[in-house]
Amino acid sequence: VLHGGNISAFSKKYNLNREDILDFSSNINNLFYPKEIEEILKESFPQITQYPELEQEELREIIAQREGINLDNIILGNGSIELIYLIANFLSPCKAKIIVPAFGEYQRALKGFGSRITLFRLLEEEEFRLDLDRLYKDLEEEIIFICNPNNPTGGMIEEEYLDRLIDFIRKKRKFLVLDEAFIDFVEDGFSPKLKAKILNGEDIFIIRSLTKFYGLAGLRIGYALGKKELIERLNLRKPPWNINCFAYQVGLKLLKNKEIPKKIKEKIRKEREFLSKELSKIEHLKLFESKTNFILIKLIHPEVDVKRLQERLAEYKIMIRDSENLNLDSSFFRISIKSNKENKILINSLREILN
Amino acid sequence: VLHGGNISAFSKKYNLNREDILDFSSNINNLFYPKEIEEILKESFPQITQYPELEQEELREIIAQREGINLDNIILGNGSIELIYLIANFLSPCKAKIIVPAFGEYQRALKGFGSRITLFRLLEEEEFRLDLDRLYKDLEEEIIFICNPNNPTGGMIEEEYLDRLIDFIRKKRKFLVLDEAFIDFVEDGFSPKLKAKILNGEDIFIIRSLTKFYGLAGLRIGYALGKKELIERLNLRKPPWNINCFAYQVGLKLLKNKEIPKKIKEKIRKEREFLSKELSKIEHLKLFESKTNFILIKLIHPEVDVKRLQERLAEYKIMIRDSENLNLDSSFFRISIKSNKENKILINSLREILN
């Protein structure tokens, strides 16, 4: 498993109908899907025959307002993944340090463009918190990739630590890539300190996603923020028209709506609390505190390992994400937060299997 | 003007409603839009919440059948433009020869990745035909980019010449990138000779587009063909999930339908003949023979130049494509073929302006 959410492979393997599968493995917002989207899509049909906006100004303008930065600090991507690849390409060849566990695509992208990678492991015994002193020790890589909030742990670097890290980056003339694909589950827009760093011209890229928060994995839309000179360099390598008409229109309309984000965050917070509380009661599971829409869990069971658990959950038509490609040992798995009804099915299934 | 089809810029400049504009400037199929598409889009709505297929096998399978090649000879792109950038990136840094006039993005992509470019000019006095002996003379570049059928001339390299060129490429250990974005207007699928070259492992990439033929510029979908080893190398640099759910589903359904292509080709052939015949009668226009859905025209008028013509046509709400970024002198412009009614408006407007 390179990624969660591969429903086709799961349905083939276990001979299940796609529609019957409960996908707890993909970590996008699986809970609340804004109903407004179908109307936006229908209204966008006529645009299918025309080239999308070349400069993508209208959408960048809305993001600029929302984040309190400038148009030329923003580049749009066909999903945040396109930006990860663009940035990895732009920085290549380089020596890069990836803070893991993390989304496996940083490694794939950096390797694909010929960079050399070393991993810095967050430790379970430190609750997967980032230890800056340990990171700085013998740090010879010029590029640092961090996922914050972290996927798969769900944890966040405290603002003070992030601040110290960015000061370090500047002093040591290094480069920071901060993947904030899940930040919208935690806060709206930009932390003022981070915004100031971008506008001050630090060597940082921030990557954002609309896919995860709005639950639109099929649509593909994300953006990156950085100082003007860096964004210009990325733009030279970005294919024009990289956002299709539907993604563009949905992006425009959703980002104008201030109510939907509140609803999404509130619903997910509530279900995360419920799910965490109930799962914590199951004896063989150790949960890690999450600020996002997924939870990392360690399975400590005398007889059942995660592979076996996956097989058993498949009988309940439930998909979870194992730790493959996440740089965690095989006792970990990740679930996303779904509707109350679905979460209850997961809880009950786990109880039956593990007790 | 870097590209045709920039309706937003035109509507702002001349203070026109988007809906009223007759866009003869973009060279996608502007004539026949398959009605089936809206139904396909509606059926695809539920897929917006799920990640698109990671391996994109189903769509590659259909293309493989259609072209008579193998799954692993095919890579899909977010529009053919993504493949132009992927290939330019993969080949970089290199010395590349671009046959011009041509689509301006080859230059932008190659430059963006640090390659050195020289241009080989097709000559008006040779009706823009490719003179191989002249090309071979002092050819030190290792990469050759060709648009075939040519955009903007609408002409095609004869198969015998293409064959000789590919033999030359092999003998001299060079690399050919053949952009066939408009080939579907001319023939179905692959020429058997070209197919054999790919399967034999020649150093060729063929780029294809669904956007142009099906008139779906807003949707973004294209593919490239090459030997397995090359496609694998491109895949290392391609972001996953690069085709969104709507583009993917429309691609699947359209490529299964054998009747739509016949209709599109027949309608365009008929209107191209009508438009060519009528425009040829206008004294100050020299037309070049096109096999595609657009026509290159030279304006030879004592008082009106193309800039002036564009201004005058804007009074009729008509957009044409001037020669900027096409490596042609400023006396050329390009029009696409639209419906009979719209073509008549163009013909009458040109008559009024030029006579």
XYZ file of C-alpha atoms in Angstrom:
710
model
C 0.000 0.000 0.000
C 1.601 3.216 -1.134
C -1.529 5.252 -0.351
C -4.819 4.965 1.423
C -8.081 5.244 -0.444
C -7.356 2.621 -3.076
C -10.923 1.360 -3.093
C -10.583 -0.399 -6.438
C -7.756 -2.614 -5.273
C -9.602 -3.418 -2.044
C -12.863 -4.215 -3.823
C -11.037 -6.547 -6.200
C -9.040 -8.273 -3.472
C -12.044 -8.999 -1.272
C -14.622 -9.208 -4.040
C -16.750 -6.373 -2.666
C -18.915 -3.737 -4.311
C -17.248 -0.325 -4.222
C -20.402 1.200 -2.758
C -20.449 -1.161 0.217
C -16.913 -0.419 1.361
C -16.310 1.691 4.457
C -13.087 3.475 3.607
C -11.322 4.527 6.796
C -7.980 4.376 4.991
C -7.944 7.597 2.987
C -7.353 10.597 5.175
C -9.422 13.203 3.438
C -12.545 14.615 5.066
C -14.831 11.608 4.782
C -17.510 13.037 6.964
C -19.042 16.155 5.577
C -19.399 16.780 1.891
C -20.740 20.269 1.080
C -24.023 19.811 -0.804
C -23.403 23.068 -2.675
C -20.849 21.313 -4.843
C -23.266 19.554 -7.186
C -24.881 22.856 -8.099
C -21.469 24.428 -8.739
C -20.524 21.503 -10.974
C -23.708 21.746 -13.011
C -23.236 25.464 -13.512
C -19.688 24.781 -14.702
C -20.679 22.393 -17.519
C -20.512 25.012 -20.303
C -16.910 25.832 -19.367
C -15.771 22.386 -20.422
C -15.348 23.607 -23.999
C -13.083 26.523 -23.103
C -9.517 26.699 -21.871
C -9.334 27.404 -18.152
C -7.970 30.813 -17.086
C -4.305 30.954 -17.981
C -3.246 33.226 -15.123
C -5.672 31.722 -12.600
C -5.978 35.193 -11.107
C -9.461 35.026 -9.679
C -8.735 31.970 -7.568
C -5.310 33.224 -6.490
C -6.950 36.527 -5.539
C -9.384 34.775 -3.192
C -6.561 32.796 -1.608
C -4.494 35.986 -1.271
C -7.334 37.667 0.617
C -7.946 34.662 2.812
C -4.275 34.265 3.734
C -3.444 37.953 3.880
C -0.626 37.705 1.354
C -0.104 38.780 -2.254
C -1.165 37.266 -5.566
C 2.435 36.625 -6.563
C 3.095 34.609 -3.409
C 0.687 31.930 -4.664
C 0.896 29.102 -7.177
C -1.950 26.655 -7.845
C -1.538 22.922 -8.259
C -3.457 19.977 -9.671
C -3.774 18.754 -6.111
C -1.098 19.630 -3.562
C 0.807 16.635 -4.912
C 1.659 18.518 -8.120
C 3.271 21.202 -5.962
C 5.269 18.632 -3.993
C 6.644 17.391 -7.322
C 7.254 20.906 -8.676
C 9.126 21.881 -5.524
C 11.117 18.629 -5.416
C 12.008 19.213 -9.058
C 12.958 22.846 -8.485
C 15.198 21.955 -5.525
C 16.835 18.970 -7.240
C 19.405 17.636 -7.116
C 19.807 18.241 -3.408
C 20.371 16.551 -0.101
C 17.056 16.502 1.704
C 16.081 15.540 5.215
C 12.546 14.250 5.584
C 10.934 14.229 9.002
C 9.173 10.857 9.301
C 6.697 9.305 9.761
C 5.260 11.244 6.840
C 3.380 11.104 3.584
C 5.417 8.756 1.358
C 5.338 11.007 -1.709
C 8.089 13.355 -0.503
C 10.531 10.504 -0.876
C 9.174 9.374 -4.206
C 9.230 12.907 -5.629
C 12.715 13.772 -4.359
C 14.146 10.458 -5.542
C 12.444 10.759 -8.931
C 14.373 13.978 -9.548
C 17.658 12.550 -8.376
C 17.982 14.029 -4.879
C 19.566 12.267 -1.934
C 17.340 11.643 1.039
C 17.940 10.998 4.704
C 15.196 10.441 7.224
C 14.823 11.989 10.647
C 12.605 9.839 12.827
C 10.110 11.246 15.288
C 10.009 8.800 18.171
C 7.045 7.059 19.672
C 8.571 7.461 23.136
C 8.534 11.228 22.560
C 4.899 11.057 21.401
C 6.263 11.827 17.895
C 7.170 15.405 18.885
C 9.920 17.140 16.927
C 13.151 17.392 18.944
C 14.959 20.341 17.369
C 18.297 19.756 19.094
C 18.411 16.202 17.833
C 17.476 17.443 14.333
C 20.227 20.089 14.283
C 22.917 17.649 15.315
C 25.084 16.783 12.298
C 22.459 18.238 9.965
C 24.232 18.487 6.636
C 21.191 18.410 4.359
C 20.231 21.761 2.887
C 16.525 20.979 2.482
C 14.073 19.953 5.206
C 10.653 18.495 4.431
C 8.073 18.582 7.210
C 4.432 17.575 7.254
C 2.582 19.781 9.750
C 0.083 18.757 11.044
C 1.806 15.450 10.685
C 0.330 12.714 8.528
C -0.025 10.038 9.952
C 0.443 11.033 13.603
C -2.058 13.919 13.596
C 0.254 15.966 15.819
C 1.436 19.536 15.302
C 4.668 21.363 15.940
C 4.136 24.062 18.575
C 4.356 27.532 17.101
C 7.334 28.470 19.239
C 9.290 25.484 17.924
C 8.368 26.253 14.340
C 9.563 29.784 14.889
C 12.879 28.595 16.208
C 13.214 26.177 13.304
C 12.650 28.941 10.748
C 15.252 31.152 12.424
C 17.660 28.246 12.223
C 16.848 27.752 8.542
C 17.670 31.374 7.797
C 20.886 31.431 9.794
C 22.170 28.198 8.313
C 20.952 29.098 4.795
C 18.807 26.033 4.530
C 15.446 25.571 2.890
C 12.179 24.482 4.502
C 9.248 22.799 2.787
C 6.253 22.749 5.086
C 3.364 20.597 3.916
C 0.271 21.972 5.615
C -2.210 19.835 3.697
C -4.185 19.203 6.905
C -3.883 22.631 8.564
C -7.452 23.688 7.757
C -8.738 21.078 10.190
C -6.876 22.987 12.910
C -6.993 26.657 12.022
C -8.263 29.076 9.423
C -5.649 30.484 7.142
C -2.181 31.455 8.124
C -0.435 31.846 11.417
C 0.625 35.520 11.521
C 4.208 34.569 12.262
C 4.472 32.248 9.301
C 2.869 34.849 7.056
C 5.461 37.398 8.159
C 8.250 34.946 7.326
C 6.942 34.423 3.799
C 6.509 38.133 3.189
C 9.985 38.727 4.629
C 11.412 36.511 1.947
C 12.535 33.452 3.902
C 13.416 30.296 1.984
C 10.203 28.458 2.756
C 7.510 26.823 0.712
C 4.147 26.143 2.336
C 1.958 23.564 0.630
C -1.821 23.575 1.046
C -4.639 21.361 -0.130
C -8.348 21.838 -0.704
C -8.753 18.142 -1.406
C -8.373 16.971 2.164
C -10.413 19.520 4.044
C -13.364 19.660 1.653
C -13.271 15.924 0.951
C -12.697 16.344 -2.780
C -10.008 13.800 -3.582
C -11.423 13.278 -7.069
C -11.254 16.950 -7.959
C -7.540 17.811 -7.482
C -6.739 21.275 -6.201
C -4.060 22.698 -3.973
C -1.723 25.660 -3.698
C 1.697 26.659 -2.478
C 2.901 29.850 -0.851
C 6.358 31.334 -0.972
C 8.257 34.507 -1.677
C 7.696 36.013 -5.092
C 11.088 35.026 -6.537
C 10.516 31.374 -5.636
C 6.964 31.266 -6.952
C 8.186 32.764 -10.239
C 10.773 30.008 -10.550
C 8.120 27.345 -9.940
C 5.847 28.960 -12.504
C 8.486 28.457 -15.204
C 8.130 24.714 -14.694
C 4.385 24.534 -14.185
C 2.326 23.460 -17.186
C -0.332 26.060 -18.019
C -4.045 25.237 -17.459
C -3.142 22.772 -14.706
C -6.455 23.173 -12.861
C -9.409 21.890 -14.813
C -12.607 23.901 -15.112
C -14.528 21.968 -12.450
C -11.765 22.100 -9.868
C -11.320 25.800 -10.568
C -14.986 26.694 -10.198
C -15.486 24.598 -7.073
C -12.363 26.194 -5.584
C -13.679 29.687 -6.335
C -17.075 29.113 -4.803
C -15.997 27.088 -1.771
C -13.286 29.524 -0.705
C -15.797 32.367 -0.745
C -18.046 30.526 1.687
C -17.066 31.134 5.316
C -19.732 28.895 6.885
C -18.732 25.554 5.365
C -15.277 25.452 7.034
C -16.826 26.059 10.435
C -19.266 23.195 9.896
C -16.568 20.814 8.713
C -14.280 21.554 11.643
C -17.038 21.292 14.197
C -18.370 17.983 12.864
C -14.918 16.460 12.680
C -13.914 17.680 16.123
C -17.054 16.130 17.616
C -16.603 12.772 15.903
C -12.865 12.726 16.619
C -13.611 13.127 20.312
C -16.254 10.407 20.227
C -14.096 7.994 18.262
C -11.008 8.653 20.399
C -12.935 8.125 23.600
C -14.511 4.871 22.459
C -11.390 3.439 20.836
C -9.327 4.266 23.921
C -11.528 1.890 25.839
C -10.515 -1.020 23.639
C -7.750 -2.751 25.482
C -5.189 -3.498 22.785
C -5.157 -0.116 21.088
C -2.878 2.812 21.885
C -4.089 6.073 20.380
C -2.019 9.165 19.589
C -3.583 12.563 20.035
C -4.729 14.033 16.731
C -5.603 17.599 15.790
C -6.848 16.502 12.390
C -9.305 14.186 10.675
C -7.416 10.959 11.208
C -5.993 9.048 14.152
C -2.811 7.028 14.400
C -3.203 3.867 16.438
C -0.756 1.280 17.703
C -1.989 -2.276 17.940
C -0.581 -4.211 20.880
C -2.205 -7.599 20.838
C -0.746 -10.997 21.635
C -2.292 -12.720 18.611
C -3.563 -10.172 16.115
C -1.151 -8.086 14.073
C -2.162 -5.288 11.697
C -2.118 -7.581 8.663
C -4.494 -9.946 10.399
C -6.602 -7.025 11.612
C -6.939 -5.782 8.038
C -8.068 -9.216 6.893
C -10.631 -9.423 9.683
C -11.905 -5.871 9.111
C -12.354 -6.689 5.437
C -15.063 -9.114 6.572
C -16.859 -6.012 7.857
C -16.034 -4.276 4.539
C -13.799 -1.853 6.416
C -10.546 -0.482 4.951
C -7.843 0.905 7.231
C -4.425 2.266 6.340
C -1.470 0.146 7.412
C 1.949 1.670 8.066
C 3.559 0.725 4.771
C 5.407 3.690 3.261
C 4.804 5.778 6.359
C 8.141 4.902 8.018
C 6.513 3.375 11.045
C 6.841 -0.172 12.244
C 4.122 -2.626 11.281
C 2.220 -2.358 14.560
C 0.696 1.004 13.545
C -2.373 1.768 11.523
C -4.304 4.914 10.674
C -8.022 5.550 10.472
C -9.910 8.595 9.274
C -12.947 10.068 10.966
C -16.224 9.299 9.288
C -19.905 9.761 10.179
C -21.143 8.768 13.623
C -22.922 5.750 12.187
C -19.832 4.551 10.344
C -17.572 5.255 13.301
C -19.802 3.065 15.457
C -19.477 0.226 12.968
C -15.689 0.570 13.165
C -15.728 0.638 16.969
C -17.924 -2.430 17.194
C -15.915 -4.329 14.626
C -12.667 -3.600 16.442
C -14.238 -4.673 19.714
C -15.390 -7.960 18.234
C -12.076 -8.690 16.599
C -9.762 -7.690 19.411
C -11.617 -8.837 22.520
C -0.861 36.648 -26.891
C 0.867 33.474 -25.814
C -2.169 31.296 -26.590
C -5.476 31.447 -28.376
C -8.710 31.022 -26.486
C -8.102 33.656 -23.830
C -11.726 34.758 -23.798
C -11.435 36.530 -20.441
C -8.715 38.882 -21.623
C -10.606 39.586 -24.851
C -13.895 40.260 -23.078
C -12.166 42.687 -20.698
C -10.241 44.478 -23.437
C -13.292 45.065 -25.619
C -15.874 45.168 -22.856
C -17.871 42.228 -24.216
C -19.916 39.496 -22.555
C -18.115 36.176 -22.647
C -21.212 34.517 -24.108
C -21.365 36.858 -27.088
C -17.800 36.270 -28.232
C -17.117 34.193 -31.344
C -13.814 32.542 -30.491
C -12.017 31.573 -33.700
C -8.678 31.865 -31.890
C -8.485 28.652 -29.898
C -7.790 25.663 -32.087
C -9.707 22.973 -30.325
C -12.773 21.437 -31.926
C -15.203 24.342 -31.630
C -17.816 22.802 -33.825
C -19.206 19.633 -32.398
C -19.516 18.974 -28.716
C -20.684 15.414 -27.884
C -23.984 15.732 -26.000
C -23.211 12.511 -24.117
C -20.743 14.384 -21.969
C -23.222 16.056 -19.611
C -24.677 12.680 -18.690
C -21.196 11.258 -18.064
C -20.371 14.218 -15.834
C -23.549 13.836 -13.788
C -22.910 10.139 -13.294
C -19.396 10.977 -12.111
C -20.479 13.317 -9.299
C -20.171 10.701 -6.510
C -16.544 10.051 -7.471
C -15.541 13.543 -6.408
C -15.057 12.344 -2.836
C -12.678 9.523 -3.743
C -9.094 9.499 -4.974
C -8.902 8.790 -8.708
C -7.398 5.459 -9.771
C -3.714 5.466 -8.900
C -2.584 3.242 -11.768
C -5.096 4.639 -14.267
C -5.246 1.180 -15.756
C -8.731 1.183 -17.171
C -8.147 4.265 -19.285
C -4.682 3.157 -20.369
C -6.190 -0.204 -21.337
C -8.700 1.430 -23.673
C -5.969 3.534 -25.253
C -3.778 0.441 -25.608
C -6.553 -1.364 -27.477
C -7.280 1.613 -29.682
C -3.627 2.150 -30.603
C -2.655 -1.519 -30.755
C 0.156 -1.126 -28.242
C 0.737 -2.168 -24.634
C -0.369 -0.697 -21.314
C 3.192 0.096 -20.336
C 3.766 2.134 -23.489
C 1.242 4.712 -22.233
C 1.339 7.551 -19.724
C -1.609 9.871 -19.046
C -1.360 13.629 -18.637
C -3.403 16.468 -17.204
C -3.792 17.685 -20.763
C -1.083 16.919 -23.314
C 0.688 20.014 -21.972
C 1.644 18.163 -18.768
C 3.349 15.546 -20.928
C 5.233 18.197 -22.910
C 6.575 19.501 -19.590
C 7.342 16.020 -18.237
C 9.233 15.121 -21.387
C 11.080 18.468 -21.513
C 12.012 17.917 -17.874
C 13.118 14.340 -18.466
C 15.304 15.316 -21.427
C 16.807 18.378 -19.716
C 19.320 19.817 -19.854
C 19.751 19.250 -23.575
C 20.217 20.984 -26.874
C 16.896 20.853 -28.661
C 15.862 21.772 -32.178
C 12.263 22.881 -32.536
C 10.657 22.834 -35.944
C 8.730 26.110 -36.239
C 6.192 27.565 -36.685
C 4.852 25.569 -33.756
C 2.974 25.645 -30.500
C 4.918 28.075 -28.267
C 4.952 25.827 -25.207
C 7.796 23.592 -26.434
C 10.119 26.542 -26.081
C 8.726 27.627 -22.728
C 8.944 24.107 -21.302
C 12.456 23.388 -22.589
C 13.758 26.766 -21.408
C 12.081 26.397 -18.032
C 14.136 23.258 -17.412
C 17.363 24.851 -18.601
C 17.745 23.367 -22.085
C 19.229 25.208 -25.041
C 16.966 25.726 -28.000
C 17.519 26.383 -31.664
C 14.744 26.804 -34.190
C 14.434 25.234 -37.610
C 12.106 27.289 -39.764
C 9.673 25.786 -42.239
C 9.464 28.217 -45.131
C 6.411 29.821 -46.625
C 7.942 29.483 -50.101
C 8.064 25.709 -49.512
C 4.457 25.725 -48.327
C 5.843 25.008 -44.825
C 6.923 21.486 -45.810
C 9.750 19.881 -43.872
C 12.979 19.770 -45.917
C 14.918 16.911 -44.328
C 18.223 17.635 -46.076
C 18.181 21.196 -44.816
C 17.302 19.915 -41.300
C 20.168 17.392 -41.264
C 22.759 19.984 -42.323
C 24.886 20.937 -39.301
C 22.328 19.356 -36.945
C 24.129 19.193 -33.622
C 21.088 19.125 -31.334
C 20.288 15.732 -29.846
C 16.554 16.341 -29.441
C 14.060 17.253 -32.158
C 10.568 18.567 -31.368
C 7.994 18.367 -34.145
C 4.320 19.207 -34.164
C 2.551 16.913 -36.652
C 0.000 17.833 -37.942
C 1.575 21.224 -37.605
C -0.010 23.871 -35.453
C -0.489 26.547 -36.852
C 0.006 25.557 -40.514
C -2.362 22.578 -40.497
C 0.035 20.632 -42.745
C 1.384 17.113 -42.229
C 4.684 15.431 -42.858
C 4.263 12.719 -45.485
C 4.644 9.246 -44.012
C 7.657 8.449 -46.159
C 9.485 11.507 -44.855
C 8.598 10.712 -41.265
C 9.944 7.235 -41.802
C 13.210 8.575 -43.137
C 13.439 10.996 -40.245
C 13.012 8.219 -37.684
C 15.699 6.128 -39.377
C 17.982 9.129 -39.187
C 17.154 9.599 -35.480
C 18.161 6.009 -34.759
C 21.358 6.092 -36.787
C 22.505 9.385 -35.306
C 21.337 8.443 -31.780
C 19.059 11.395 -31.501
C 15.668 11.701 -29.842
C 12.359 12.643 -31.441
C 9.357 14.211 -29.724
C 6.364 14.129 -31.999
C 3.382 16.154 -30.818
C 0.353 14.636 -32.505
C -2.226 16.668 -30.578
C -4.233 17.201 -33.787
C -3.770 13.801 -35.438
C -7.304 12.592 -34.619
C -8.711 15.125 -37.059
C -6.775 13.302 -39.788
C -6.698 9.620 -38.921
C -7.873 7.096 -36.362
C -5.205 5.841 -34.039
C -1.689 5.053 -35.010
C 0.061 4.741 -38.303
C 1.282 1.113 -38.421
C 4.821 2.225 -39.166
C 4.985 4.574 -36.208
C 3.510 1.896 -33.964
C 6.201 -0.536 -35.057
C 8.892 2.046 -34.242
C 7.572 2.505 -30.715
C 7.315 -1.231 -30.116
C 10.807 -1.672 -31.553
C 12.143 0.605 -28.874
C 13.111 3.711 -30.844
C 13.866 6.900 -28.943
C 10.571 8.587 -29.690
C 7.817 10.111 -27.630
C 4.430 10.643 -29.244
C 2.121 13.123 -27.521
C -1.644 12.949 -27.940
C -4.557 15.033 -26.743
C -8.249 14.409 -26.156
C -8.815 18.097 -25.457
C -8.495 19.274 -29.028
C -10.435 16.635 -30.900
C -13.364 16.365 -28.503
C -13.442 20.107 -27.795
C -12.822 19.704 -24.061
C -10.247 22.360 -23.281
C -11.661 22.832 -19.790
C -11.329 19.165 -18.884
C -7.580 18.465 -19.386
C -6.642 15.041 -20.663
C -3.907 13.734 -22.910
C -1.452 10.870 -23.193
C 2.001 10.030 -24.413
C 3.341 6.889 -26.048
C 6.861 5.548 -25.947
C 8.913 2.463 -25.255
C 8.428 0.936 -21.825
C 11.774 2.080 -20.404
C 11.048 5.694 -21.297
C 7.495 5.649 -19.955
C 8.796 4.202 -16.679
C 11.256 7.075 -16.381
C 8.494 9.605 -16.968
C 6.306 7.897 -14.390
C 8.940 8.522 -11.721
C 8.418 12.253 -12.212
C 4.659 12.279 -12.726
C 2.564 13.255 -9.712
C 0.024 10.550 -8.861
C -3.741 11.199 -9.417
C -2.931 13.689 -12.176
C -6.236 13.155 -14.009
C -9.244 14.320 -12.042
C -12.344 12.161 -11.737
C -14.365 14.001 -14.384
C -11.603 13.997 -16.978
C -10.988 10.316 -16.279
C -14.626 9.264 -16.625
C -15.226 11.331 -19.751
C -12.042 9.877 -21.254
C -13.191 6.326 -20.506
C -16.625 6.753 -22.018
C -15.643 8.815 -25.055
C -12.856 6.511 -26.137
C -15.229 3.555 -26.100
C -17.572 5.296 -28.512
C -16.588 4.736 -32.152
C -19.342 6.853 -33.704
C -18.498 10.238 -32.191
C -15.060 10.493 -33.876
C -16.598 9.826 -37.279
C -19.146 12.582 -36.726
C -16.540 15.074 -35.540
C -14.232 14.423 -38.484
C -17.018 14.569 -41.040
C -18.484 17.818 -39.719
C -15.112 19.487 -39.545
C -14.065 18.306 -42.995
C -17.268 19.724 -44.474
C -16.954 23.095 -42.773
C -13.224 23.299 -43.492
C -13.972 22.861 -47.194
C -16.721 25.466 -47.103
C -14.669 27.971 -45.147
C -11.558 27.445 -47.295
C -13.516 27.899 -50.490
C -15.223 31.084 -49.353
C -12.157 32.642 -47.737
C -10.072 31.895 -50.828
C -12.387 34.182 -52.747
C -11.482 37.148 -50.555
C -8.802 39.000 -52.404
C -6.276 39.835 -49.699
C -6.079 36.455 -48.022
C -3.676 33.626 -48.822
C -4.771 30.318 -47.310
C -2.565 27.323 -46.518
C -3.974 23.843 -46.962
C -5.045 22.332 -43.650
C -5.762 18.736 -42.691
C -7.046 19.782 -39.272
C -9.604 21.994 -37.565
C -7.849 25.306 -38.121
C -6.515 27.278 -41.061
C -3.427 29.439 -41.327
C -3.965 32.583 -43.373
C -1.629 35.269 -44.634
C -3.022 38.774 -44.874
C -1.689 40.758 -47.838
C -3.464 44.063 -47.776
C -2.148 47.541 -48.610
C -3.749 49.193 -45.564
C -4.916 46.591 -43.064
C -2.399 44.601 -41.026
C -3.291 41.758 -38.640
C -3.335 44.070 -35.618
C -5.810 46.324 -37.350
C -7.796 43.315 -38.536
C -8.074 42.055 -34.956
C -9.365 45.439 -33.809
C -11.939 45.540 -36.595
C -13.050 41.928 -36.007
C -13.534 42.731 -32.319
C -16.362 45.037 -33.452
C -18.018 41.859 -34.727
C -17.099 40.152 -31.422
C -14.767 37.837 -33.319
C -11.453 36.605 -31.859
C -8.698 35.342 -34.156
C -5.203 34.111 -33.275
C -2.354 36.379 -34.365
C 1.127 35.002 -35.028
C 2.716 36.024 -31.722
C 4.685 33.145 -30.209
C 4.167 31.023 -33.310
C 7.449 32.046 -34.978
C 5.749 33.481 -38.009
C 5.911 37.056 -39.225
C 3.100 39.365 -38.222
C 1.191 39.030 -41.506
C -0.168 35.620 -40.488
C -3.208 34.702 -38.455
C -5.007 31.483 -37.609
C -8.687 30.683 -37.375
C -10.431 27.571 -36.163
C -13.409 25.967 -37.854
C -16.734 26.591 -36.176
C -20.372 25.980 -37.050
C -21.661 26.913 -40.485
C -23.552 29.860 -39.055
C -20.521 31.182 -37.217
C -18.240 30.569 -40.185
C -20.567 32.661 -42.335
C -20.357 35.516 -39.837
C -16.558 35.331 -40.051
C -16.611 35.263 -43.850
C -18.951 38.234 -44.095
C -16.993 40.228 -41.514
C -13.728 39.628 -43.337
C -15.351 40.641 -46.629
C -16.660 43.873 -45.145
C -13.362 44.758 -43.497
C -11.000 43.844 -46.321
C -12.909 44.928 -49.436
